[in-house]
Coordinates of C-alpha atoms and ligand atoms in Angstrom, one line a residue:
X25 CA 38.5 7.9 -33.5
X26 CA 35.6 5.5 -33.7
X27 CA 37.4 2.7 -31.8
X28 CA 38.3 4.6 -28.6
X29 CA 34.7 6.1 -28.4
X30 CA 33.1 2.6 -28.6
X31 CA 35.4 1.1 -26.0
X32 CA 34.9 4.1 -23.7
X33 CA 31.1 3.6 -24.0
X34 CA 31.4 -0.1 -23.4
X35 CA 33.5 0.5 -20.3
X36 CA 30.8 2.9 -19.1
X37 CA 28.0 0.4 -19.6
X38 CA 30.2 -2.3 -18.0
X39 CA 30.6 0.0 -15.0
X40 CA 26.9 0.7 -14.7
X41 CA 26.2 -3.0 -14.8
X42 CA 28.7 -3.8 -12.0
X43 CA 27.4 -0.8 -10.0
X44 CA 23.8 -1.7 -10.3
X45 CA 22.7 -3.7 -7.3
X46 CA 20.2 -6.5 -7.0
X47 CA 17.8 -6.2 -4.1
X48 CA 16.3 -9.5 -3.0
X49 CA 13.3 -9.4 -0.7
X50 CA 11.2 -12.2 0.7
X51 CA 7.7 -11.1 1.9
X52 CA 4.7 -13.0 3.0
X53 CA 1.5 -11.0 2.8
X54 CA -1.0 -11.7 5.6
X55 CA -3.3 -10.1 8.1
X56 CA -1.4 -8.5 11.0
X57 CA -3.2 -7.9 14.3
X58 CA -0.4 -6.7 16.6
X59 CA 2.5 -4.3 16.6
X60 CA 5.9 -5.5 17.7
X61 CA 5.2 -4.3 21.2
X62 CA 2.1 -6.5 21.5
X63 CA -0.4 -3.7 21.2
X64 CA -3.2 -4.0 18.6
X65 CA -2.9 -2.5 15.2
X66 CA -5.0 0.7 15.4
X67 CA -4.3 3.1 12.5
X68 CA -6.6 5.9 13.5
X69 CA -6.3 5.4 17.3
X70 CA -9.9 4.8 17.9
X71 CA -10.7 1.4 16.3
X72 CA -8.2 -1.6 16.4
X73 CA -8.4 -3.7 13.2
X74 CA -6.1 -6.1 11.4
X75 CA -4.3 -4.8 8.3
X76 CA -2.6 -6.7 5.5
X77 CA 1.1 -6.5 6.2
X78 CA 4.4 -8.1 5.1
X79 CA 6.2 -10.6 7.4
X80 CA 3.9 -10.0 10.3
X81 CA 4.5 -6.2 10.2
X82 CA 2.3 -3.3 9.3
X83 CA 2.8 -0.7 7.8
X84 CA 4.8 -2.2 4.9
X85 CA 8.5 -1.3 4.5
X86 CA 9.7 1.6 2.4
X87 CA 11.7 0.0 -0.4
X88 CA 14.7 1.9 -1.6
X89 CA 16.8 1.3 -4.7
X90 CA 19.0 3.3 -7.0
X91 CA 18.5 4.0 -10.7
X92 CA 19.4 0.9 -12.7
X93 CA 19.0 -1.6 -9.9
X94 CA 17.3 -4.9 -10.1
X95 CA 14.5 -6.0 -7.9
X96 CA 13.8 -9.6 -6.9
X97 CA 10.8 -9.6 -4.7
X98 CA 9.4 -13.0 -3.7
X99 CA 5.8 -12.5 -2.7
X100 CA 4.2 -15.3 -0.8
X101 CA 0.4 -15.2 -0.3
X102 CA 0.0 -16.0 3.3
X103 CA -3.7 -15.3 3.3
X104 CA -5.7 -18.5 3.3
X105 CA -8.9 -17.4 1.7
X106 CA -8.0 -15.0 -1.1
X107 CA -5.7 -14.4 -4.1
X108 CA -3.3 -11.6 -4.2
X109 CA -0.9 -9.6 -6.6
X110 CA 1.6 -6.7 -6.4
X111 CA 1.9 -3.7 -8.6
X112 CA 4.8 -1.2 -8.6
X113 CA 2.9 1.9 -9.4
X114 CA 4.6 4.0 -12.1
X115 CA 7.2 1.4 -13.2
X116 CA 7.5 1.2 -17.0
X117 CA 8.5 -2.5 -16.9
X118 CA 10.2 -2.5 -20.3
X119 CA 10.4 -6.1 -21.5
X120 CA 9.0 -7.3 -18.2
X121 CA 5.2 -6.7 -18.7
X122 CA 4.4 -9.9 -16.6
X123 CA 5.9 -8.2 -13.5
X124 CA 3.4 -5.3 -13.7
X125 CA 1.0 -6.9 -11.3
X126 CA -2.7 -6.4 -12.2
X127 CA -4.3 -9.8 -11.9
X128 CA -6.0 -11.2 -15.1
X129 CA -4.3 -8.5 -17.1
X130 CA -0.6 -9.2 -16.9
X131 CA -0.6 -12.2 -14.6
X132 CA -2.5 -15.0 -13.0
X133 CA -3.5 -14.2 -9.4
X134 CA -1.3 -15.7 -6.7
X135 CA -3.4 -18.2 -4.8
X136 CA -3.0 -18.9 -1.0
X137 CA 0.3 -20.4 -0.1
X138 CA 2.0 -19.7 -3.4
X139 CA 5.0 -17.5 -4.2
X140 CA 5.4 -15.3 -7.2
X141 CA 8.8 -13.7 -8.0
X142 CA 8.6 -10.1 -9.2
X143 CA 11.9 -9.7 -11.0
X144 CA 12.7 -6.5 -13.0
X145 CA 15.1 -3.7 -13.3
X146 CA 14.0 -0.1 -12.7
X147 CA 16.0 1.1 -15.8
X148 CA 16.2 4.9 -16.0
X149 CA 13.4 5.8 -13.7
X150 CA 14.0 7.8 -10.5
X151 CA 11.9 9.4 -7.8
X152 CA 8.8 8.8 -5.7
X153 CA 6.7 5.7 -6.3
X154 CA 4.7 3.2 -4.3
X155 CA 3.7 -0.5 -4.5
X156 CA 0.3 -2.0 -3.8
X157 CA -1.8 -5.1 -4.3
X158 CA -3.7 -5.0 -7.6
X159 CA -6.3 -7.4 -6.3
X160 CA -9.6 -5.7 -5.5
X161 CA -9.7 -3.7 -2.3
X162 CA -6.6 -5.2 -0.7
X163 CA -4.5 -2.1 -0.6
X164 CA -7.3 -0.3 1.2
X165 CA -6.9 -3.0 3.8
X166 CA -3.2 -2.0 4.2
X167 CA -1.3 -3.8 1.4
X168 CA 0.5 -0.6 0.2
X169 CA 4.0 0.8 0.7
X170 CA 6.4 3.4 -0.5
X171 CA 9.0 2.7 -3.2
X172 CA 11.8 5.2 -3.7
X173 CA 14.4 5.2 -6.6
X174 CA 17.3 7.3 -5.5
X175 CA 19.2 9.4 -8.0
X176 CA 22.8 10.3 -7.5
X177 CA 22.2 13.2 -9.9
X178 CA 19.3 14.7 -8.1
X179 CA 18.9 18.2 -9.7
X180 CA 18.1 20.2 -6.5
X181 CA 19.9 20.8 -3.2
X182 CA 18.5 19.5 0.0
X183 CA 19.7 18.3 3.4
X184 CA 17.4 15.5 4.4
X185 CA 14.6 13.4 2.9
X186 CA 11.3 12.7 4.6
X187 CA 8.4 10.6 3.5
X188 CA 4.7 11.4 4.0
X189 CA 1.9 9.2 3.0
X190 CA -1.8 10.2 2.9
X191 CA -4.8 8.0 2.7
X192 CA -8.3 7.3 4.0
X193 CA -9.2 4.6 6.4
X194 CA -12.2 2.4 6.9
X195 CA -13.0 0.4 10.0
X196 CA -14.8 -2.2 7.9
X197 CA -12.9 -4.6 5.7
X198 CA -13.0 -4.3 2.0
X199 CA -14.8 -7.6 1.6
X200 CA -17.6 -6.2 3.8
X201 CA -17.7 -2.9 2.1
X202 CA -17.6 -4.1 -1.5
X203 CA -20.7 -6.2 -1.6
X204 CA -22.7 -3.4 0.0
X205 CA -21.3 -0.9 -2.5
X206 CA -21.9 -3.1 -5.5
X207 CA -25.4 -3.8 -4.6
X208 CA -28.8 -3.0 -5.9
X209 CA -29.5 -1.5 -2.5
X210 CA -26.9 1.2 -3.5
X211 CA -28.4 2.1 -6.9
X212 CA -26.6 5.5 -7.1
X213 CA -23.2 3.9 -6.6
X214 CA -22.5 6.1 -3.6
X215 CA -19.0 5.3 -2.3
X216 CA -18.6 4.2 1.3
X217 CA -17.7 7.1 3.5
X218 CA -14.2 6.6 5.2
X219 CA -14.0 6.7 9.0
X220 CA -10.8 8.7 9.1
X221 CA -7.9 10.1 7.1
X222 CA -4.4 9.1 7.8
X223 CA -1.1 11.0 7.7
X224 CA 1.8 8.5 7.6
X225 CA -0.6 5.7 8.5
X226 CA -1.8 7.4 11.7
X227 CA -3.4 10.6 12.9
X228 CA -2.1 13.7 14.7
X229 CA 1.4 13.0 13.6
X230 CA 4.5 15.0 14.6
X231 CA 7.5 15.9 12.5
X232 CA 10.6 17.0 14.4
X233 CA 12.6 19.4 12.3
X234 CA 15.9 21.3 12.7
X235 CA 16.1 25.0 12.0
X236 CA 17.5 26.4 8.8
X237 CA 17.5 23.2 6.9
X238 CA 16.0 22.2 3.5
X239 CA 13.9 19.0 3.6
X240 CA 12.9 17.0 0.6
X241 CA 9.4 15.8 1.4
X242 CA 8.1 13.0 -0.7
X243 CA 4.3 13.1 -0.5
X244 CA 2.4 10.0 -1.7
X245 CA -1.3 9.6 -1.6
X246 CA -1.6 5.8 -1.1
X247 CA -5.4 6.0 -0.7
X248 CA -8.1 4.3 -2.6
X249 CA -10.6 7.1 -2.8
X250 CA -10.3 10.7 -1.9
X251 CA -8.0 13.5 -2.9
X252 CA -6.5 15.6 -0.1
X253 CA -5.4 19.2 0.4
X254 CA -2.2 19.9 2.3
X255 CA -0.9 23.1 3.8
X256 CA 1.4 24.3 6.5
X257 CA 1.3 27.2 8.9
X258 CA 3.8 29.8 7.7
X259 CA 5.8 27.4 5.5
X260 CA 5.7 26.8 1.7
X261 CA 6.1 23.8 -0.6
X262 CA 8.4 24.1 -3.5
X263 CA 7.5 21.4 -6.0
X264 CA 10.4 19.7 -7.7
X265 CA 9.1 16.3 -8.8
X266 CA 5.7 14.8 -9.7
X267 CA 5.1 11.1 -10.2
X268 CA 8.8 10.5 -10.9
X269 CA 9.2 13.5 -13.3
X270 CA 11.5 16.4 -12.3
X271 CA 9.9 19.7 -12.8
X272 CA 11.0 23.3 -12.8
X273 CA 10.6 24.7 -9.3
X274 CA 7.2 26.1 -8.3
X275 CA 6.3 27.3 -4.9
X276 CA 2.8 27.1 -3.4
X277 CA 1.2 27.1 0.0
X278 CA -1.6 24.7 -0.9
X279 CA -1.3 21.3 -2.6
X280 CA -4.0 19.1 -4.0
X281 CA -3.1 15.5 -4.4
X282 CA -5.3 12.7 -5.7
X283 CA -4.9 9.1 -4.8
X284 CA -1.8 7.5 -6.4
X285 CA -0.2 10.9 -7.2
X286 CA 3.2 11.8 -5.8
X287 CA 4.7 15.3 -5.1
X288 CA 8.3 15.8 -4.0
X289 CA 8.6 19.2 -2.5
X290 CA 11.4 21.2 -0.8
X291 CA 10.6 22.8 2.6
X292 CA 13.0 25.2 4.2
X293 CA 12.7 25.5 7.9
X294 CA 12.9 28.8 9.9
X295 CA 16.0 30.0 11.7
X296 CA 14.2 30.4 15.0
X297 CA 13.0 27.6 17.2
X298 CA 10.7 29.7 19.4
X299 CA 7.4 28.2 18.0
X300 CA 5.9 25.0 16.7
X301 CA 3.7 25.0 13.6
X302 CA 0.7 23.0 12.3
X303 CA 0.8 20.8 9.2
X304 CA -2.8 20.3 8.0
X305 CA -4.5 17.9 5.7
X306 CA -8.1 18.0 4.5
X307 CA -10.2 15.7 2.5
X308 CA -11.8 16.9 -0.7
X309 CA -15.4 16.9 0.5
X310 CA -16.8 17.2 -3.0
X311 CA -15.9 13.6 -3.4
X312 CA -18.0 12.4 -0.5
X313 CA -21.7 11.8 -1.1
X314 CA -22.5 12.7 2.5
X315 CA -20.6 13.9 5.5
X316 CA -21.4 12.4 8.8
X317 CA -21.3 14.8 11.7
X318 CA -18.5 12.9 13.4
X319 CA -16.2 12.7 10.4
X320 CA -13.1 14.8 11.0
X321 CA -12.4 16.6 7.7
X322 CA -9.2 18.3 8.8
X323 CA -6.2 16.5 10.2
X324 CA -3.8 18.5 12.4
X325 CA -0.2 17.3 12.5
X326 CA 2.7 19.1 14.0
X327 CA 6.0 20.6 12.8
X328 CA 8.1 20.5 16.0
X329 CA 11.0 22.9 16.3
X330 CA 11.1 22.8 20.0
X331 CA 9.8 19.9 22.1
X332 CA 9.6 21.9 25.3
X333 CA 7.0 24.2 23.7
X334 CA 3.3 23.5 23.1
X335 CA 2.2 22.0 19.9
X336 CA 0.5 24.4 17.5
X337 CA -3.3 24.8 17.3
X338 CA -5.1 23.7 14.1
X339 CA -4.3 26.2 11.3
X340 CA -7.4 26.8 9.2
X341 CA -7.5 28.7 6.0
X342 CA -10.4 30.6 4.5
X343 CA -10.6 28.9 1.1
X344 CA -9.2 25.8 -0.5
X345 CA -10.1 27.0 -4.0
X346 CA -6.7 28.3 -4.8
X347 CA -4.8 25.1 -4.7
X348 CA -1.9 24.6 -7.1
X349 CA -3.0 23.6 -10.6
X350 CA -0.5 20.9 -11.7
X351 CA -1.4 21.6 -15.4
X352 CA 1.2 24.4 -15.5
X353 CA 4.2 22.5 -14.2
X354 CA 7.0 22.1 -16.7
X355 CA 9.2 19.0 -16.9
X356 CA 12.9 19.8 -16.2
X357 CA 13.8 17.7 -19.3
X358 CA 12.0 20.3 -21.4
X359 CA 10.4 17.5 -23.4
X360 CA 8.3 19.1 -26.1
X361 CA 4.7 18.5 -27.0
X362 CA 4.8 15.2 -29.0
X363 CA 3.7 15.3 -32.6
X364 CA 0.1 15.1 -33.6
X365 CA -1.6 11.9 -32.7
X366 CA -1.6 8.9 -35.1
X367 CA -4.4 7.3 -33.2
X368 CA -7.0 9.0 -30.9
X369 CA -8.9 7.0 -28.4
X370 CA -12.0 8.9 -27.3
X371 CA -13.8 7.6 -24.3
X372 CA -16.8 8.8 -22.5
X373 CA -17.0 8.2 -18.7
X374 CA -20.4 7.4 -17.3
X375 CA -21.9 5.8 -14.3
X376 CA -25.2 3.9 -14.7
X377 CA -27.2 0.9 -13.6
X378 CA -27.4 -2.5 -15.3
X379 CA -30.2 -5.0 -15.2
X380 CA -29.0 -6.4 -11.8
X381 CA -29.7 -3.0 -10.3
X382 CA -26.1 -2.4 -9.5
X383 CA -24.5 0.9 -10.4
X384 CA -21.5 0.4 -12.8
X385 CA -18.9 2.6 -14.4
X386 CA -18.6 2.7 -18.2
X387 CA -16.2 3.8 -20.9
X388 CA -18.3 4.1 -24.0
X389 CA -21.1 1.9 -22.5
X390 CA -18.7 -0.9 -21.7
X391 CA -17.9 -1.8 -18.1
X392 CA -14.6 -3.6 -17.8
X393 CA -15.3 -7.3 -17.2
X394 CA -12.4 -9.6 -16.4
X395 CA -11.4 -12.0 -19.2
X396 CA -11.0 -15.8 -18.4
X397 CA -7.3 -15.7 -19.5
X398 CA -5.0 -12.8 -18.5
X399 CA -4.7 -10.5 -21.5
X400 CA -0.9 -10.7 -21.6
X401 CA -1.2 -14.5 -22.0
X402 CA -3.8 -14.1 -24.7
X403 CA -1.4 -11.7 -26.6
X404 CA 1.5 -14.1 -26.3
X405 CA -0.5 -17.1 -27.5
X406 CA -2.7 -15.6 -30.2
X407 CA -0.2 -15.6 -33.0
X408 CA -1.2 -13.3 -35.8
X409 CA -4.6 -12.8 -34.2
X410 CA -2.9 -10.8 -31.4
X411 CA -3.5 -7.6 -33.3
X412 CA -7.2 -8.3 -33.5
X413 CA -9.0 -6.6 -30.6
X414 CA -11.7 -9.2 -30.6
X415 CA -9.5 -11.9 -29.1
X416 CA -9.2 -9.9 -25.9
X417 CA -13.0 -10.0 -25.4
X418 CA -15.9 -7.7 -26.2
X419 CA -16.2 -6.5 -22.7
X420 CA -12.7 -5.5 -21.8
X421 CA -12.4 -2.2 -23.6
X422 CA -9.2 -3.3 -25.4
X423 CA -7.4 -1.1 -27.9
X424 CA -4.5 -2.3 -30.0
X425 CA -1.7 0.2 -30.5
X426 CA 1.1 0.0 -33.1
X427 CA 4.7 0.5 -32.4
X428 CA 5.8 4.1 -31.8
X429 CA 2.4 5.6 -32.7
X430 CA 1.6 8.8 -30.9
X431 CA -1.6 8.2 -29.0
X432 CA -4.1 10.7 -27.7
X433 CA -6.6 9.6 -25.0
X434 CA -9.5 12.0 -25.0
X435 CA -11.8 11.6 -22.0
X436 CA -15.2 13.2 -21.8
X437 CA -16.7 13.0 -18.3
X438 CA -20.5 12.6 -18.4
X439 CA -20.4 12.0 -14.6
X440 CA -20.6 14.7 -11.9
X441 CA -17.6 13.3 -10.0
X442 CA -13.9 13.8 -10.2
X443 CA -11.8 10.9 -11.3
X444 CA -8.0 10.4 -11.0
X445 CA -6.9 8.4 -14.0
X446 CA -3.8 6.3 -14.2
X447 CA -1.9 4.7 -17.0
X448 CA 0.4 1.7 -16.4
X449 CA 3.7 1.4 -18.3
X450 CA 3.9 5.0 -19.3
X451 CA 3.8 8.6 -18.3
X452 CA 1.7 10.9 -20.5
X453 CA 1.7 14.5 -21.4
X454 CA -1.4 16.3 -20.1
X455 CA -2.2 18.6 -23.0
X456 CA -5.6 19.9 -22.2
X457 CA -7.9 19.9 -19.2
X458 CA -11.1 21.8 -19.0
X459 CA -12.4 23.2 -15.8
X460 CA -15.2 21.6 -13.8
X461 CA -18.8 22.1 -15.0
X462 CA -21.5 22.5 -12.3
X463 CA -24.2 19.9 -11.8
X464 CA -27.0 22.2 -13.1
X465 CA -25.3 22.6 -16.5
X466 CA -24.7 20.1 -19.2
X467 CA -21.4 18.3 -19.5
X468 CA -18.9 19.8 -22.1
X469 CA -17.1 17.5 -24.5
X470 CA -13.7 17.9 -26.2
X471 CA -13.9 19.5 -29.7
X472 CA -10.9 18.7 -31.8
X473 CA -11.5 21.5 -34.2
X474 CA -11.9 24.1 -31.4
X475 CA -9.4 23.3 -28.7
X476 CA -7.3 25.4 -26.4
X477 CA -3.7 26.2 -27.3
X478 CA -1.5 23.3 -26.0
X479 CA 1.5 23.9 -23.9
X480 CA 4.9 23.8 -25.5
X481 CA 6.3 21.7 -22.7
X482 CA 3.3 19.9 -21.2
X483 CA 3.2 18.5 -17.7
X484 CA 4.1 14.8 -17.6
X485 CA 2.9 12.3 -15.0
X486 CA 1.2 9.0 -14.6
X487 CA -1.9 9.9 -12.6
X488 CA -4.1 12.9 -13.4
X489 CA -7.6 14.1 -12.4
X490 CA -10.5 14.6 -14.7
X491 CA -12.9 17.4 -13.6
X492 CA -16.7 16.8 -13.2
X493 CA -18.7 16.9 -16.5
X494 CA -15.5 18.1 -18.3
X495 CA -12.7 16.7 -20.5
X496 CA -9.1 15.8 -20.5
X497 CA -6.6 15.1 -23.3
X498 CA -3.5 12.9 -22.7
X499 CA -0.7 12.2 -25.2
X500 CA 2.1 9.6 -25.1
X501 CA 4.2 7.5 -27.5
X502 CA 3.5 3.8 -27.8
X503 CA 7.2 2.8 -27.3
X504 CA 6.8 0.2 -24.6
X505 CA 5.3 -3.0 -25.8
X506 CA 3.0 -4.5 -23.2
X507 CA -0.6 -4.8 -21.9
X508 CA -1.2 -1.6 -20.0
X509 CA -4.3 -0.9 -17.9
X510 CA -5.7 2.6 -17.9
X511 CA -8.1 3.1 -15.1
X512 CA -9.6 5.3 -12.5
X513 CA -7.5 4.9 -9.4
X514 CA -10.5 5.3 -7.1
X515 CA -10.6 1.6 -6.2
X516 CA -14.4 1.7 -5.9
X517 CA -14.7 2.9 -9.5
X518 CA -12.2 0.2 -10.7
X519 CA -14.5 -2.3 -8.9
X520 CA -17.3 -0.7 -10.9
X521 CA -15.4 -1.4 -14.2
X522 CA -13.8 2.0 -15.0
X523 CA -10.9 0.7 -17.0
X524 CA -9.6 0.1 -20.5
X525 CA -6.6 -1.9 -21.6
X526 CA -4.0 -1.0 -24.2
X527 CA -2.5 -3.8 -26.2
X528 CA 0.8 -2.2 -27.3
X529 CA 2.7 -3.8 -30.1
X530 CA 1.8 -7.5 -29.2
X531 CA 3.7 -9.1 -32.1
X532 CA 7.0 -7.7 -30.9
X533 CA 6.2 -9.1 -27.4
X534 CA 5.7 -12.5 -28.9
X535 CA 9.2 -12.2 -30.5
X536 CA 10.9 -10.9 -27.3
X537 CA 12.4 -13.6 -25.1
X538 CA 12.2 -11.5 -22.0
X539 CA 8.4 -11.1 -22.4
X540 CA 7.8 -14.9 -22.3
X541 CA 6.2 -16.0 -19.1
X542 CA 8.5 -17.6 -16.5
X543 CA 8.1 -21.1 -15.2
X544 CA 7.2 -19.7 -11.9
X545 CA 4.3 -17.7 -13.5
X546 CA 3.2 -20.9 -15.4
X547 CA 3.0 -22.8 -12.1
X548 CA 1.0 -20.0 -10.5
X549 CA -1.5 -20.2 -13.3
X550 CA -1.7 -23.9 -12.9
X551 CA -2.3 -23.7 -9.2
X552 CA -5.0 -21.1 -9.5
X553 CA -6.6 -22.9 -12.4
X554 CA -6.2 -20.3 -15.1
X555 CA -5.1 -21.2 -18.6
X556 CA -1.8 -19.8 -19.9
X557 CA -3.2 -19.6 -23.5
X558 CA -6.4 -18.8 -25.3
X559 CA -8.6 -15.8 -26.0
X560 CA -10.7 -13.9 -23.4
X561 CA -13.1 -16.8 -23.4
X562 CA -10.4 -19.3 -22.8
X563 CA -10.6 -20.7 -26.3
X564 CA -7.2 -21.7 -27.6
X565 CA -8.4 -23.5 -30.7
X566 CA -10.3 -20.7 -32.4
X567 CA -9.2 -17.3 -31.1
X568 CA -12.1 -15.6 -32.9
X569 CA -14.7 -17.6 -31.1
X570 CA -15.6 -15.7 -28.0
X571 CA -18.5 -17.8 -26.9
X572 CA -18.6 -18.3 -23.1
X573 CA -16.6 -15.0 -22.4
X574 CA -17.4 -13.0 -19.3
X575 CA -19.8 -10.2 -20.2
X576 CA -21.6 -7.4 -18.3
X577 CA -25.2 -7.7 -17.1
X578 CA -27.9 -6.9 -19.5
X579 CA -29.0 -3.3 -19.9
X580 CA -32.2 -2.2 -18.1
X581 CA -35.3 -2.2 -20.3
X582 CA -35.8 1.3 -21.9
X583 CA -37.6 3.6 -19.6
X584 CA -36.6 1.6 -16.5
X585 CA -34.2 3.9 -14.8
X586 CA -32.6 4.5 -11.4
X587 CA -36.2 5.5 -10.4
X588 CA -37.4 2.0 -11.1
X589 CA -34.5 0.5 -9.1
X590 CA -35.2 2.7 -6.2
X591 CA -38.8 1.6 -6.3
X592 CA -37.8 -2.0 -6.6
X593 CA -35.5 -1.7 -3.6
X594 CA -38.1 0.0 -1.5
X595 CA -40.6 -2.8 -2.3
X596 CA -38.1 -5.7 -1.8
X597 CA -37.0 -4.4 1.6
X598 CA -40.5 -3.5 2.6
X599 CA -41.5 -7.0 1.7
X600 CA -38.7 -8.6 3.6
X601 CA -38.5 -6.5 6.7
X602 CA -41.8 -4.8 6.7
X603 CA -39.8 -1.6 6.8
X604 CA -38.5 0.8 4.3
X605 CA -34.7 0.7 4.4
X606 CA -32.0 2.3 2.4
X607 CA -28.3 2.2 2.7
X608 CA -27.1 5.1 4.8
X609 CA -24.8 6.1 2.0
X610 CA -27.0 4.9 -0.7
X611 CA -29.6 7.3 -1.7
X612 CA -28.0 10.7 -1.9
X613 CA -27.6 12.8 -5.0
X614 CA -29.9 11.1 -7.6
X615 CA -31.1 14.5 -8.8
X616 CA -34.7 14.5 -7.8
X617 CA -35.3 10.8 -8.4
X618 CA -35.3 10.2 -4.7
X619 CA -37.9 12.9 -4.2
X620 CA -40.0 11.6 -7.1
X621 CA -39.9 8.0 -5.9
X622 CA -40.5 9.0 -2.4
X623 CA -43.6 11.0 -3.5
X624 CA -44.9 8.0 -5.4
X625 CA -44.3 5.7 -2.5
X626 CA -45.5 8.2 0.1
X627 CA -42.2 8.1 2.0
X628 CA -41.2 10.8 4.5
X629 CA -37.8 12.0 3.3
X630 CA -37.2 13.9 6.6
X631 CA -36.3 10.6 8.1
X632 CA -33.1 8.8 7.2
X633 CA -32.8 5.1 7.4
X634 CA -29.8 3.0 7.7
X635 CA -29.3 -0.4 6.2
X636 CA -30.8 -2.3 9.2
X637 CA -34.0 -0.4 8.8
X638 CA -33.4 1.7 11.8
X639 CA -33.8 5.5 11.7
X640 CA -30.3 6.9 11.8
X641 CA -29.7 9.5 14.5
X642 CA -26.8 11.1 12.6
X643 CA -27.6 14.5 11.2
X644 CA -26.5 14.4 7.6
X645 CA -25.1 17.3 5.7
X646 CA -25.9 16.9 2.1
X647 CA -23.1 18.4 0.0
X648 CA -23.9 19.8 -3.4
X649 CA -21.3 17.6 -5.0
X650 CA -18.6 18.9 -7.3
X651 CA -19.6 22.5 -7.2
X652 CA -18.0 23.2 -3.8
X653 CA -21.0 25.3 -2.8
X654 CA -21.9 23.9 0.5
X655 CA -25.7 24.0 0.1
X656 CA -26.1 22.2 3.4
X657 CA -29.4 20.8 4.3
X658 CA -29.9 19.5 7.8
X659 CA -32.4 16.8 8.4
Ligands
CU1_714 CU1 0.1 1.7 -11.9
CU1_715 CU1 -1.5 2.3 -8.4
CU1_716 CU1 -13.4 7.4 -10.7
CU1_717 CU1 -3.6 -0.1 -11.9

């Protein structure tokens, strides 16, 4: 019997090879100013601005493939003053780590005028994904798109598929916002406040539906900062997939979706067409350090049954507290809780200032600082030293994992903000998540000898939120050799250094032909002036000599705290401008420090100043962040 079975299997695999398609795309990334009709690009309808598009078009195309297909995407950097890169968010990239995208981690950045070929198969993955630049801030400037892997064996019935992206929008460019954000004039690390929130890359969108139909809506938060709530008037969401993982059906009327997360939901329309309905989105205001008066927190979009009838009015709800908690979703695969961990990585999340006065983000007191050689290229060139964490640098938060180990990542959040964490190259089981702890209490840390009962079939996904001052435990199996970044997907926090990198089974990568870097990749490194070998300091002679590596700024002297920085800022600006100026989004929420410094400096806090030293006329509502209690204070 053995012979016929083998030949049957080989026919099957032969069939799947000939059925698998190769998709070849040629894209040039560059700033786009106009729509095809000649009008200016104007995502929120009130402020035209160029966005980064592909082939002179923005928004970027939705890329569609089927399970098992190959992708060959030739990305040319058409921008003349900056590097770029492309990440397919959620792809495991087995054997193709160099196609993952993050610059200086798995690849050299693509300099202006050069072309990098992203060439990989999607293997067994299916569902809702997206792609975006993995070069600082660029996807916030528009370089983001939807990536769908269709499945002929989709487990649920539906009639039609629809895509919905959510994100926030800034009128200013990332390279204007970033230096102001990472500045000693913003010592609390307050994130820039978006100007608007987009629904399919625009506002006040409409969705024409047919009665008595089931839609599969793929919802993708392609934003760089805020989570959003979603709800509809008199309709429900039935969740069937999260981050590419099918789940047992669960119905809710209120979704909460962080940046980079995806939810595929079924929506069944009504039989009657005598009314149109509202489809609402709302920003999670706990994530904003202040809320300008003119910021529209609710977006009203329209489900249109009948075009001859009026659109619906905004549909407001009393509370957003009862949103669906994804922790209780069960994968359809019924994958059981993995065995106990072989290796536990415990990381404390903290935001703090360094000696340059800038507010950084830390895992265990280390803020991620880019190496001089992409970590993958270090792993491939380091020989037997590749299993020594040292060669990857002392400031990169590198952890070496052994083949097939079960890994726990325990995160303790010492910060008062929420953080959506994302792991490249894997999905993880979310085995414990503690509720948020209010600002006026101390943070709680995970206790391995006194933890909650873990689910039998834990929820699985690739991006998950960590609650303020609370903890989270993730579990996965190290069965995908590669260099995988694990980071907060709030782009501002990644800029602040909130990342670790996992070095998974580097020796097997050295011995795997498909992991060796392509000639094209070598050329890109040469053009951009980055070495293809060497440790994090670029030393390819002695891998254990890290002298000259990039390191974070020195710590502040003991006793010199945010208070000192604030005072320094006050005095610098006062000296330069003869005025006391603070960034409009810079001085909120430093727990009394502001008041204390103001008292010392005899400053009137009833007046708000913007960065130009002018008194701001905006009334500012100060949110008591993370508690949700809107202790609003009007100035
Ligand atoms: Cu990713
Ligand atoms: Cu991503
Ligand atoms: Cu974060
Ligand atoms: Cu990433």
